[in-house]
Amino acid sequence: MNKKRGFVIGRMQPVHNGHIEVIKKTLDEVDEIVIGIGSAQLSHTLKDPFTAGERVMMLTKALNEHNVDPNKYYIIPMEDLQMNAVWVAHVKMMTPPFKKVFSGNSLVQQLFEEEGFEVVRPPLFNRMELSGTEIRKRILTGGNWEELVPNCVATVINGIKGPERIKNLSKKELSDL
Amino acid sequence: MNKKRGFVIGRMQPVHNGHIEVIKKTLDEVDEIVIGIGSAQLSHTLKDPFTAGERVMMLTKALNEHNVDPNKYYIIPMEDLQMNAVWVAHVKMMTPPFKKVFSGNSLVQQLFEEEGFEVVRPPLFNRMELSGTEIRKRILTGGNWEELVPNCVATVINGIKGPERIKNLSKKELSDL
Amino acid sequence: MNKKRGFVIGRMQPVHNGHIEVIKKTLDEVDEIVIGIGSAQLSHTLKDPFTAGERVMMLTKALNEHNVDPNKYYIIPMEDLQMNAVWVAHVKMMTPPFKKVFSGNSLVQQLFEEEGFEVVRPPLFNRMELSGTEIRKRILTGGNWEELVPNCVATVINGIKGPERIKNLSKKELSDL
Amino acid sequence: MNKKRGFVIGRMQPVHNGHIEVIKKTLDEVDEIVIGIGSAQLSHTLKDPFTAGERVMMLTKALNEHNVDPNKYYIIPMEDLQMNAVWVAHVKMMTPPFKKVFSGNSLVQQLFEEEGFEVVRPPLFNRMELSGTEIRKRILTGGNWEELVPNCVATVINGIKGPERIKNLSKKELSDL
Amino acid sequence: MNKKRGFVIGRMQPVHNGHIEVIKKTLDEVDEIVIGIGSAQLSHTLKDPFTAGERVMMLTKALNEHNVDPNKYYIIPMEDLQMNAVWVAHVKMMTPPFKKVFSGNSLVQQLFEEEGFEVVRPPLFNRMELSGTEIRKRILTGGNWEELVPNCVATVINGIKGPERIKNLSKKELSDL
Amino acid sequence: MNKKRGFVIGRMQPVHNGHIEVIKKTLDEVDEIVIGIGSAQLSHTLKDPFTAGERVMMLTKALNEHNVDPNKYYIIPMEDLQMNAVWVAHVKMMTPPFKKVFSGNSLVQQLFEEEGFEVVRPPLFNRMELSGTEIRKRILTGGNWEELVPNCVATVINGIKGPERIKNLSKKELSDL
């Protein structure tokens, strides 16, 4: 109970090298890390192609590939609530207790600070999102996306025919029925 | 139980000649057809002006006008779930069982194929959406929209003062309060 | 648009002879009937064993077996909203317009009367629910449930292994995990 | 901003003398009081017969009848979230900020104490619920319920035909369709 | 019960001089006014920065500053339902009964008129939204926003560090995690 | 991707020796196990006292205490959807892919079998729920509950003042406000 625990969160669409780097850096500062996978309910859109389960599998394998001690992290998929003002309470409900939040996202910073958490903002954390966008774009256009993700993540994505899925999703949403 | 049943889906905002053509063509290939009316919870927006009930009524009358045998189709309005990965399960819950899906929408194709359904993609199915947009535009700008829909659909739309509603909706959404 | 339309609603777990009798009687008084299938989101519990799609199929076949003209009814599955005070508005959204409500359920009567509908309460309508309970009990205990439902409904229920499902469901709910 | 503000909450089905007494006592200890009306989405059941709007009207009139200064209270109807662990955050989102909670309900006490609020538990607060049950029972059985509520609340309840509604609701719920 | 009551609604992000002017004008025509605060569940976005509770507090203080009699209005925060066709029923559920709607928003007009309400459309009501946008823009760019709101609203906004919040929110949404 | 993976699920209110035994037995038959924590949204009731995060922490520590290889399991908290017919799809969305389901709960068996999964029903799995009930009863009545749970689970429960929480919750629910 009295371990020092930190919290990071990302949509991880998909898990990439930036996430692994961030998680490893964070583990230099805390004993354990709680890793939230955001927007767990979303999948099969161009911006959110992968299911929560697929992202859990990618992240678990990637951390293993990078020799991160499995006793040092918790992976928690979290569905959205559509109420920013209760979002922190929802995160707390779904996770083991933590004190310190590591995020480059200004809304995450704002919400946790209003609830009295210590928030750390390493500049590199911004890159967590940027890379996701870049990877999805490369998959769509046939670029070299594999270099941006751990090997096992590329294997998972290809195994579930992720590139084919993303190409199909580039055209339509259900609201275009 | 052992009839060959097919599935088509559209938002039908509003029902138009393309829908009727598609349903008739589909009935050449299966014994019965399950017709989903998508985004049933939406209405009173410029993109989704009509309620589920209004769309059910339009479609029933239009199929009758075109002499489609009423024992050969099921009309099922379906509310959105906001989770693409469970969308097919939700469709299955709301409908009599079917084996074959007819759709020109690439997301619908993707989701049903991942669940093991046979998916047929007639090129003309793409037109299902395009016409809806065109009709709503013509209504808004005073063009000849009636030529794109069955007679009885024009009667329903005029009977509920649809053109007036659409013109009012062109300006605001509730989020603009 | 100016047809006289009536509304009846039931959970139809499962469709039985009482429902068919009520629908036929109602059609003596109105031109068309809108038939709501309530609690569409529920299934796989002892009280609500069948999915909305299964109930739509039962009802369509049963009305056909009893020679009810398919141009005279609309079948609309409806999910619950958990807000009684907006329930009538939700029903109106999902259905073609109607003026007269036929129900033996005192809450349905109360809600529609508060919204200014004409409500008719034939005593026999009470039997709509009682029979559902009785049928599920007979299925569970091996009694003669088939005599209470149209032939084609018995065929559907047996075809989807309904009795086996109900027996399994008699023990547990998901909240007992 | 620096006023001392307290919080009380009740379902107020209906507002009664106990609520008024509690609110007045609480105003002896704080400058302003935030009054939550719980389960705002419920109505038209035997346990929760009145809508949020009806309860807001009852409470406003009753506080006026008892000469409580209208600049000293805020009335906030609140819908349930079905997640106890985020309930306090939801209350905070819907209300002006407060520090002190007055409640005789042990779950309310528990939830606010876990979030670090000061909780006061006057024994008499327990009576807030008991009377609601008693009043609904008396209405149902034709007892003297008016003596338990402020005059204007009796007027509101009779004006909306509350006793008739409650008697109708005593028999059925929508899940009994 | 037989008072003449009117209804106005706005998101009030934030409360400004236009709202107060509208409320005062409306009170010339009715005895009491029901004031809905729309999209109550939203906060912490650039378009909807303030919580329902913060907006309730702003409005109460502003009406007091302008000497509006507190016995003449009801303030009701209302969460969105995402179904326009049941929106009016939801409003009615949450509010004391009213007959006349004052709105410059064409969707609000449309929805209430379809339900048979008398709708009044004073041209100036349009300004209710425009100012909100303008104020948020001025806060973001360091302009003089205080002149557009009552003094006490400026005090509340500064007291909760609103300008700092809005500047932080200008960059990210949770969907950008 | 081609590992043999199994699935077990329980509410784990709280985690106890039966869960650990089941998980270890299951790992004799598959390479990896996906462990669902059901009803993740519930907490602070007598039947569901602990939050999802607290249960994740209990389970992680307990598996560690029992030397289960952390690379062999995934822990996934899952919120309820209230639609049994899409429950399996929801589970699949939230989890890495699996083929075999281990459950003593007849509804879980039914739902997975209808979707074509292989379901194994070891008699001892029934005990998963029974013990939860027993433990909560012993906590409430001051019995020896610690003997039914791993040491570290007792530590977590005492650390978050679980017994005190359960005693408080024994009296009220929010619906008793």
Coordinates of N, CA, C and O in Angstrom, one line a residue, chain C residues 48-177:
Chain C
D48 N -36.9 -12.5 -18.8 CA -36.9 -12.0 -20.2 C -35.9 -12.9 -21.0 O -34.8 -12.4 -21.4
P49 N -36.3 -14.1 -21.3 CA -35.4 -15.0 -21.9 C -35.0 -14.7 -23.4 O -33.9 -15.0 -23.8
F50 N -35.9 -14.1 -24.2 CA -35.7 -14.0 -25.6 C -35.3 -12.6 -26.1 O -35.7 -11.6 -25.5
T51 N -34.4 -12.6 -27.1 CA -34.0 -11.3 -27.6 C -35.1 -10.6 -28.4 O -36.1 -11.2 -28.8
A52 N -34.9 -9.3 -28.6 CA -35.9 -8.5 -29.4 C -36.1 -9.1 -30.8 O -37.2 -9.3 -31.3
G53 N -35.0 -9.6 -31.4 CA -35.1 -10.1 -32.7 C -35.9 -11.4 -32.7 O -36.7 -11.7 -33.6
E54 N -35.7 -12.3 -31.7 CA -36.4 -13.5 -31.6 C -37.9 -13.2 -31.4 O -38.8 -13.9 -32.0
R55 N -38.2 -12.2 -30.6 CA -39.6 -11.8 -30.4 C -40.3 -11.2 -31.6 O -41.4 -11.5 -31.9
V56 N -39.5 -10.4 -32.4 CA -40.0 -9.9 -33.7 C -40.4 -11.0 -34.6 O -41.5 -11.0 -35.2
M57 N -39.5 -12.0 -34.7 CA -39.8 -13.2 -35.5 C -41.0 -14.0 -35.1 O -41.8 -14.3 -35.9
M58 N -41.1 -14.2 -33.8 CA -42.2 -14.9 -33.3 C -43.5 -14.2 -33.7 O -44.5 -14.8 -34.1
L59 N -43.6 -12.9 -33.4 CA -44.8 -12.2 -33.6 C -45.2 -12.1 -35.1 O -46.4 -12.3 -35.4
T60 N -44.2 -11.9 -35.9 CA -44.5 -11.8 -37.4 C -45.1 -13.1 -37.9 O -46.1 -13.1 -38.6
K61 N -44.5 -14.2 -37.5 CA -44.9 -15.5 -37.9 C -46.3 -15.8 -37.4 O -47.2 -16.3 -38.0
A62 N -46.5 -15.4 -36.1 CA -47.8 -15.8 -35.4 C -48.9 -15.0 -36.1 O -50.0 -15.5 -36.3
L63 N -48.7 -13.7 -36.4 CA -49.8 -12.9 -37.1 C -50.0 -13.4 -38.5 O -51.2 -13.5 -38.9
N64 N -49.0 -13.9 -39.1 CA -49.2 -14.5 -40.4 C -50.0 -15.8 -40.3 O -51.0 -16.0 -41.0
E65 N -49.7 -16.7 -39.3 CA -50.4 -17.9 -39.1 C -51.9 -17.6 -38.8 O -52.7 -18.4 -39.2
H66 N -52.1 -16.5 -38.2 CA -53.5 -16.1 -37.9 C -54.2 -15.3 -38.9 O -55.2 -14.6 -38.7
N67 N -53.5 -15.2 -40.1 CA -54.1 -14.4 -41.2 C -54.4 -12.9 -40.9 O -55.3 -12.4 -41.5
V68 N -53.6 -12.3 -40.1 CA -53.7 -10.9 -39.9 C -53.0 -10.2 -41.1 O -51.9 -10.5 -41.4
D69 N -53.7 -9.3 -41.7 CA -53.2 -8.6 -42.9 C -51.9 -7.8 -42.5 O -51.9 -6.9 -41.7
P70 N -50.8 -8.1 -43.2 CA -49.5 -7.5 -42.8 C -49.5 -6.0 -43.1 O -48.6 -5.3 -42.7
N71 N -50.4 -5.5 -43.9 CA -50.4 -4.1 -44.1 C -51.1 -3.3 -43.0 O -51.3 -2.1 -43.1
K72 N -51.5 -4.0 -42.0 CA -52.3 -3.4 -40.9 C -51.6 -3.2 -39.6 O -52.2 -2.8 -38.6
Y73 N -50.3 -3.7 -39.6 CA -49.6 -3.5 -38.3 C -48.2 -3.1 -38.5 O -47.6 -3.4 -39.6
Y74 N -47.6 -2.5 -37.5 CA -46.2 -2.1 -37.4 C -45.6 -2.8 -36.2 O -46.2 -2.6 -35.1
I75 N -44.5 -3.5 -36.3 CA -43.9 -4.1 -35.1 C -42.6 -3.3 -34.7 O -41.8 -3.1 -35.6
I76 N -42.6 -2.7 -33.5 CA -41.5 -1.8 -33.2 C -40.8 -2.3 -31.8 O -41.4 -2.1 -30.8
P77 N -39.6 -2.9 -31.9 CA -38.9 -3.2 -30.6 C -38.4 -1.9 -30.0 O -38.0 -1.0 -30.7
M78 N -38.6 -1.8 -28.7 CA -38.2 -0.5 -28.0 C -37.4 -0.8 -26.8 O -37.8 -1.5 -25.8
E79 N -36.2 -0.2 -26.7 CA -35.3 -0.3 -25.5 C -35.8 0.6 -24.4 O -36.5 1.6 -24.7
D80 N -35.6 0.2 -23.2 CA -36.0 1.0 -22.0 C -35.1 2.3 -21.9 O -34.0 2.3 -22.2
L81 N -35.7 3.3 -21.3 CA -35.0 4.6 -21.1 C -34.7 4.8 -19.6 O -33.9 5.7 -19.3
Q82 N -35.3 4.1 -18.7 CA -35.2 4.3 -17.2 C -35.7 5.6 -16.7 O -35.2 6.1 -15.7
M83 N -36.5 6.3 -17.5 CA -37.1 7.5 -17.0 C -38.6 7.5 -17.4 O -38.9 7.8 -18.6
N84 N -39.4 7.1 -16.5 CA -40.8 7.0 -16.8 C -41.4 8.2 -17.4 O -42.3 8.2 -18.3
A85 N -41.0 9.4 -16.9 CA -41.6 10.7 -17.4 C -41.3 11.0 -18.8 O -42.0 11.8 -19.4
V86 N -40.3 10.3 -19.4 CA -40.1 10.6 -20.9 C -40.4 9.4 -21.7 O -40.2 9.3 -22.9
W87 N -41.0 8.4 -21.1 CA -41.3 7.1 -21.8 C -42.3 7.3 -22.9 O -42.0 6.8 -24.0
V88 N -43.3 8.1 -22.7 CA -44.3 8.3 -23.8 C -43.6 9.0 -25.0 O -43.8 8.6 -26.1
A89 N -42.8 10.0 -24.7 CA -42.1 10.7 -25.8 C -41.2 9.7 -26.5 O -41.0 9.8 -27.8
H90 N -40.5 8.8 -25.8 CA -39.7 7.8 -26.5 C -40.5 6.9 -27.4 O -40.1 6.6 -28.5
V91 N -41.7 6.4 -26.9 CA -42.5 5.6 -27.7 C -42.9 6.4 -28.9 O -42.9 5.9 -30.1
K92 N -43.3 7.7 -28.8 CA -43.7 8.5 -29.9 C -42.6 8.6 -31.0 O -42.8 8.6 -32.2
M93 N -41.4 8.7 -30.5 CA -40.2 8.9 -31.4 C -40.0 7.6 -32.2 O -39.6 7.7 -33.4
M94 N -40.3 6.5 -31.6 CA -40.0 5.2 -32.3 C -41.2 4.7 -33.2 O -41.0 3.7 -33.9
T95 N -42.3 5.3 -33.2 CA -43.5 4.7 -33.8 C -44.2 5.7 -34.8 O -44.1 6.9 -34.6
P96 N -44.9 5.1 -35.8 CA -45.8 6.0 -36.5 C -46.8 6.6 -35.6 O -47.1 6.0 -34.6
P97 N -47.4 7.7 -35.9 CA -48.3 8.4 -35.0 C -49.6 7.6 -34.7 O -50.1 7.0 -35.6
F98 N -50.1 7.7 -33.5 CA -51.3 7.0 -33.1 C -52.0 7.8 -32.1 O -51.5 8.7 -31.5
K99 N -53.3 7.5 -32.0 CA -54.2 8.4 -31.1 C -54.7 7.6 -29.9 O -55.0 8.2 -28.8
K100 N -54.9 6.3 -30.0 CA -55.6 5.5 -29.0 C -54.7 4.4 -28.5 O -54.0 3.7 -29.2
V101 N -54.7 4.3 -27.2 CA -53.8 3.3 -26.5 C -54.7 2.2 -25.9 O -55.6 2.6 -25.2
F102 N -54.4 1.0 -26.1 CA -55.1 -0.1 -25.5 C -54.2 -0.8 -24.6 O -53.2 -1.4 -25.0
S103 N -54.5 -0.7 -23.3 CA -53.6 -1.4 -22.3 C -54.3 -1.7 -21.0 O -55.2 -0.9 -20.5
G104 N -53.9 -2.8 -20.4 CA -54.5 -3.2 -19.1 C -53.5 -2.9 -18.0 O -53.8 -3.2 -16.8
N105 N -52.3 -2.3 -18.4 CA -51.3 -2.0 -17.4 C -51.5 -0.6 -16.8 O -51.5 0.4 -17.6
S106 N -51.6 -0.5 -15.5 CA -52.1 0.8 -14.9 C -51.0 1.9 -15.1 O -51.3 3.0 -15.2
L107 N -49.7 1.5 -15.2 CA -48.7 2.5 -15.4 C -48.7 3.0 -16.8 O -48.6 4.2 -17.0
V108 N -48.9 2.1 -17.8 CA -49.0 2.6 -19.1 C -50.2 3.5 -19.3 O -50.1 4.6 -19.9
Q109 N -51.3 3.1 -18.7 CA -52.5 4.0 -18.7 C -52.2 5.4 -18.1 O -52.5 6.4 -18.7
Q110 N -51.6 5.4 -17.0 CA -51.3 6.6 -16.3 C -50.4 7.5 -17.1 O -50.6 8.7 -17.3
L111 N -49.3 7.0 -17.7 CA -48.3 7.8 -18.4 C -49.0 8.3 -19.7 O -48.8 9.5 -20.0
F112 N -49.7 7.5 -20.4 CA -50.3 8.1 -21.6 C -51.4 9.1 -21.3 O -51.6 10.1 -22.0
E113 N -52.2 8.8 -20.3 CA -53.3 9.8 -19.9 C -52.7 11.1 -19.5 O -53.2 12.2 -19.9
E114 N -51.6 11.1 -18.8 CA -50.9 12.4 -18.4 C -50.5 13.2 -19.7 O -50.4 14.4 -19.6
E115 N -50.3 12.5 -20.8 CA -49.8 13.1 -22.0 C -51.0 13.4 -23.0 O -50.8 13.8 -24.1
G116 N -52.2 13.2 -22.5 CA -53.4 13.5 -23.2 C -53.9 12.5 -24.3 O -54.7 12.8 -25.1
F117 N -53.4 11.3 -24.2 CA -53.9 10.2 -25.1 C -55.2 9.7 -24.6 O -55.5 9.6 -23.4
E118 N -56.0 9.1 -25.6 CA -57.2 8.4 -25.2 C -56.7 6.9 -24.8 O -56.0 6.3 -25.6
V119 N -57.1 6.5 -23.7 CA -56.6 5.1 -23.2 C -57.8 4.2 -23.0 O -58.8 4.6 -22.3
V120 N -57.8 3.1 -23.6 CA -58.8 2.1 -23.5 C -58.3 0.9 -22.7 O -57.2 0.5 -22.8
R121 N -59.1 0.4 -21.7 CA -58.6 -0.6 -20.8 C -59.5 -1.9 -20.8 O -60.3 -2.0 -19.9
P122 N -59.4 -2.7 -21.8 CA -60.2 -3.9 -21.8 C -59.6 -4.9 -20.8 O -58.4 -5.1 -20.7
P123 N -60.5 -5.4 -19.9 CA -60.1 -6.2 -18.8 C -59.2 -7.4 -19.3 O -58.2 -7.7 -18.6
L124 N -59.5 -7.9 -20.4 CA -58.7 -9.1 -20.8 C -57.2 -8.8 -21.1 O -56.4 -9.7 -21.1
F125 N -56.9 -7.5 -21.3 CA -55.5 -7.1 -21.5 C -54.6 -7.5 -20.4 O -53.4 -7.7 -20.6
N126 N -55.1 -7.6 -19.2 CA -54.3 -8.0 -18.1 C -53.7 -9.4 -18.3 O -52.6 -9.7 -17.8
R127 N -54.4 -10.2 -19.1 CA -53.9 -11.5 -19.3 C -52.6 -11.6 -20.1 O -51.9 -12.6 -20.1
M128 N -52.3 -10.5 -20.8 CA -51.1 -10.5 -21.6 C -49.9 -10.8 -20.8 O -49.0 -11.6 -21.2
E129 N -49.8 -10.3 -19.6 CA -48.6 -10.6 -18.8 C -48.7 -11.9 -18.1 O -47.8 -12.7 -18.0
L130 N -49.9 -12.2 -17.5 CA -50.0 -13.4 -16.7 C -49.6 -14.6 -17.5 O -48.9 -15.5 -17.0
S131 N -50.0 -14.7 -18.8 CA -49.6 -15.8 -19.6 C -48.1 -16.0 -19.8 O -47.6 -17.1 -19.7
G132 N -47.4 -14.9 -20.0 CA -46.0 -14.9 -20.1 C -45.3 -15.7 -19.0 O -44.5 -16.6 -19.1
T133 N -45.7 -15.2 -17.8 CA -45.2 -15.8 -16.5 C -45.5 -17.3 -16.5 O -44.7 -18.2 -16.2
E134 N -46.8 -17.6 -16.8 CA -47.2 -19.0 -16.8 C -46.4 -19.9 -17.8 O -46.0 -21.0 -17.5
I135 N -46.2 -19.3 -19.0 CA -45.5 -20.1 -20.0 C -44.1 -20.4 -19.6 O -43.6 -21.5 -19.7
R136 N -43.4 -19.4 -19.1 CA -42.0 -19.6 -18.7 C -42.0 -20.6 -17.5 O -41.0 -21.4 -17.5
K137 N -43.0 -20.6 -16.7 CA -43.0 -21.5 -15.6 C -43.2 -23.0 -16.1 O -42.5 -23.9 -15.7
R138 N -44.1 -23.1 -17.1 CA -44.3 -24.4 -17.6 C -43.1 -24.9 -18.4 O -42.8 -26.1 -18.3
I139 N -42.4 -24.1 -19.1 CA -41.2 -24.5 -19.8 C -40.2 -25.0 -18.8 O -39.6 -26.0 -19.0
L140 N -40.1 -24.3 -17.7 CA -39.1 -24.6 -16.7 C -39.4 -26.0 -16.0 O -38.5 -26.8 -15.7
T141 N -40.7 -26.2 -15.8 CA -41.1 -27.4 -15.0 C -41.6 -28.6 -15.9 O -42.1 -29.6 -15.5
G142 N -41.4 -28.4 -17.2 CA -41.8 -29.4 -18.2 C -43.3 -29.6 -18.4 O -43.8 -30.7 -18.8
G143 N -44.0 -28.5 -18.1 CA -45.5 -28.6 -18.4 C -45.8 -28.3 -19.9 O -44.9 -28.2 -20.7
N144 N -47.1 -28.3 -20.2 CA -47.6 -28.2 -21.6 C -47.7 -26.7 -21.9 O -48.7 -26.0 -21.7
W145 N -46.6 -26.1 -22.3 CA -46.6 -24.7 -22.6 C -47.0 -24.4 -24.1 O -47.5 -23.3 -24.4
E146 N -46.9 -25.5 -24.9 CA -47.2 -25.3 -26.3 C -48.6 -24.9 -26.6 O -48.9 -24.1 -27.5
E147 N -49.5 -25.4 -25.7 CA -51.0 -25.0 -25.9 C -51.3 -23.6 -25.7 O -52.3 -23.1 -26.1
L148 N -50.3 -22.8 -25.1 CA -50.6 -21.4 -24.8 C -50.1 -20.5 -25.9 O -50.3 -19.2 -25.9
V149 N -49.4 -21.0 -26.9 CA -48.8 -20.2 -28.0 C -49.2 -20.7 -29.3 O -49.5 -21.8 -29.5
P150 N -49.1 -19.8 -30.3 CA -49.4 -20.2 -31.7 C -48.3 -21.3 -32.1 O -47.2 -21.3 -31.6
N151 N -48.7 -22.2 -33.0 CA -47.8 -23.3 -33.4 C -46.4 -22.8 -33.9 O -45.4 -23.3 -33.5
C152 N -46.4 -21.7 -34.7 CA -45.1 -21.3 -35.2 C -44.2 -20.7 -34.1 O -43.0 -20.7 -34.2
V153 N -44.8 -20.2 -33.0 CA -44.0 -19.7 -31.9 C -43.4 -20.9 -31.2 O -42.2 -20.8 -30.9
A154 N -44.1 -21.9 -31.0 CA -43.5 -23.1 -30.4 C -42.3 -23.6 -31.3 O -41.3 -24.0 -30.8
T155 N -42.5 -23.5 -32.6 CA -41.5 -24.0 -33.5 C -40.2 -23.1 -33.4 O -39.1 -23.5 -33.3
V156 N -40.4 -21.7 -33.3 CA -39.3 -20.8 -33.1 C -38.6 -21.1 -31.8 O -37.4 -21.2 -31.8
I157 N -39.4 -21.2 -30.7 CA -38.8 -21.4 -29.4 C -38.0 -22.7 -29.4 O -36.9 -22.7 -28.9
N158 N -38.5 -23.8 -29.9 CA -37.8 -25.0 -30.0 C -36.6 -24.9 -30.9 O -35.5 -25.5 -30.6
G159 N -36.7 -24.2 -32.0 CA -35.6 -24.0 -33.0 C -34.4 -23.4 -32.4 O -33.3 -23.7 -32.7
I160 N -34.6 -22.4 -31.5 CA -33.5 -21.7 -30.9 C -33.1 -22.3 -29.5 O -32.4 -21.7 -28.7
K161 N -33.7 -23.5 -29.3 CA -33.4 -24.2 -28.0 C -33.8 -23.4 -26.8 O -33.1 -23.3 -25.8
G162 N -35.0 -22.8 -26.9 CA -35.5 -21.9 -25.8 C -35.6 -22.6 -24.5 O -35.2 -22.1 -23.5
P163 N -36.2 -23.8 -24.5 CA -36.4 -24.5 -23.2 C -35.1 -24.8 -22.5 O -35.0 -24.6 -21.3
E164 N -34.1 -25.2 -23.3 CA -32.8 -25.4 -22.7 C -32.2 -24.1 -22.1 O -31.7 -24.1 -21.0
R165 N -32.4 -23.0 -22.9 CA -31.9 -21.7 -22.4 C -32.5 -21.3 -21.1 O -31.9 -20.9 -20.2
I166 N -33.8 -21.4 -21.1 CA -34.6 -21.0 -19.9 C -34.2 -21.9 -18.7 O -34.0 -21.4 -17.6
K167 N -34.0 -23.2 -18.9 CA -33.5 -24.0 -17.8 C -32.2 -23.6 -17.3 O -31.9 -23.5 -16.1
N168 N -31.3 -23.3 -18.2 CA -29.9 -22.8 -17.7 C -30.1 -21.5 -17.0 O -29.3 -21.2 -16.0
L169 N -30.9 -20.6 -17.5 CA -31.0 -19.2 -16.9 C -31.7 -19.3 -15.5 O -31.6 -18.3 -14.8
S170 N -32.3 -20.4 -15.2 CA -33.0 -20.4 -13.9 C -32.1 -20.3 -12.7 O -32.5 -20.1 -11.6
K171 N -30.8 -20.5 -13.0 CA -29.9 -20.5 -11.8 C -29.2 -19.2 -11.5 O -28.9 -18.9 -10.4
K172 N -28.8 -18.5 -12.6 CA -27.9 -17.4 -12.3 C -28.2 -16.2 -13.1 O -28.7 -16.3 -14.2
E173 N -27.7 -15.0 -12.6 CA -27.7 -13.8 -13.4 C -26.2 -13.3 -13.4 O -25.4 -13.8 -12.6
L174 N -25.9 -12.4 -14.4 CA -24.5 -11.9 -14.4 C -24.1 -11.3 -13.1 O -22.9 -11.3 -12.8
S175 N -25.0 -10.7 -12.4 CA -24.7 -10.1 -11.1 C -24.3 -11.1 -10.1 O -23.9 -10.8 -9.0
D176 N -24.4 -12.4 -10.4 CA -24.0 -13.5 -9.5 C -22.6 -14.0 -9.8 O -22.2 -15.0 -9.3
L177 N -22.0 -13.4 -10.7 CA -20.6 -13.9 -11.2 C -19.8 -14.3 -10.0 O -19.6 -13.5 -9.1

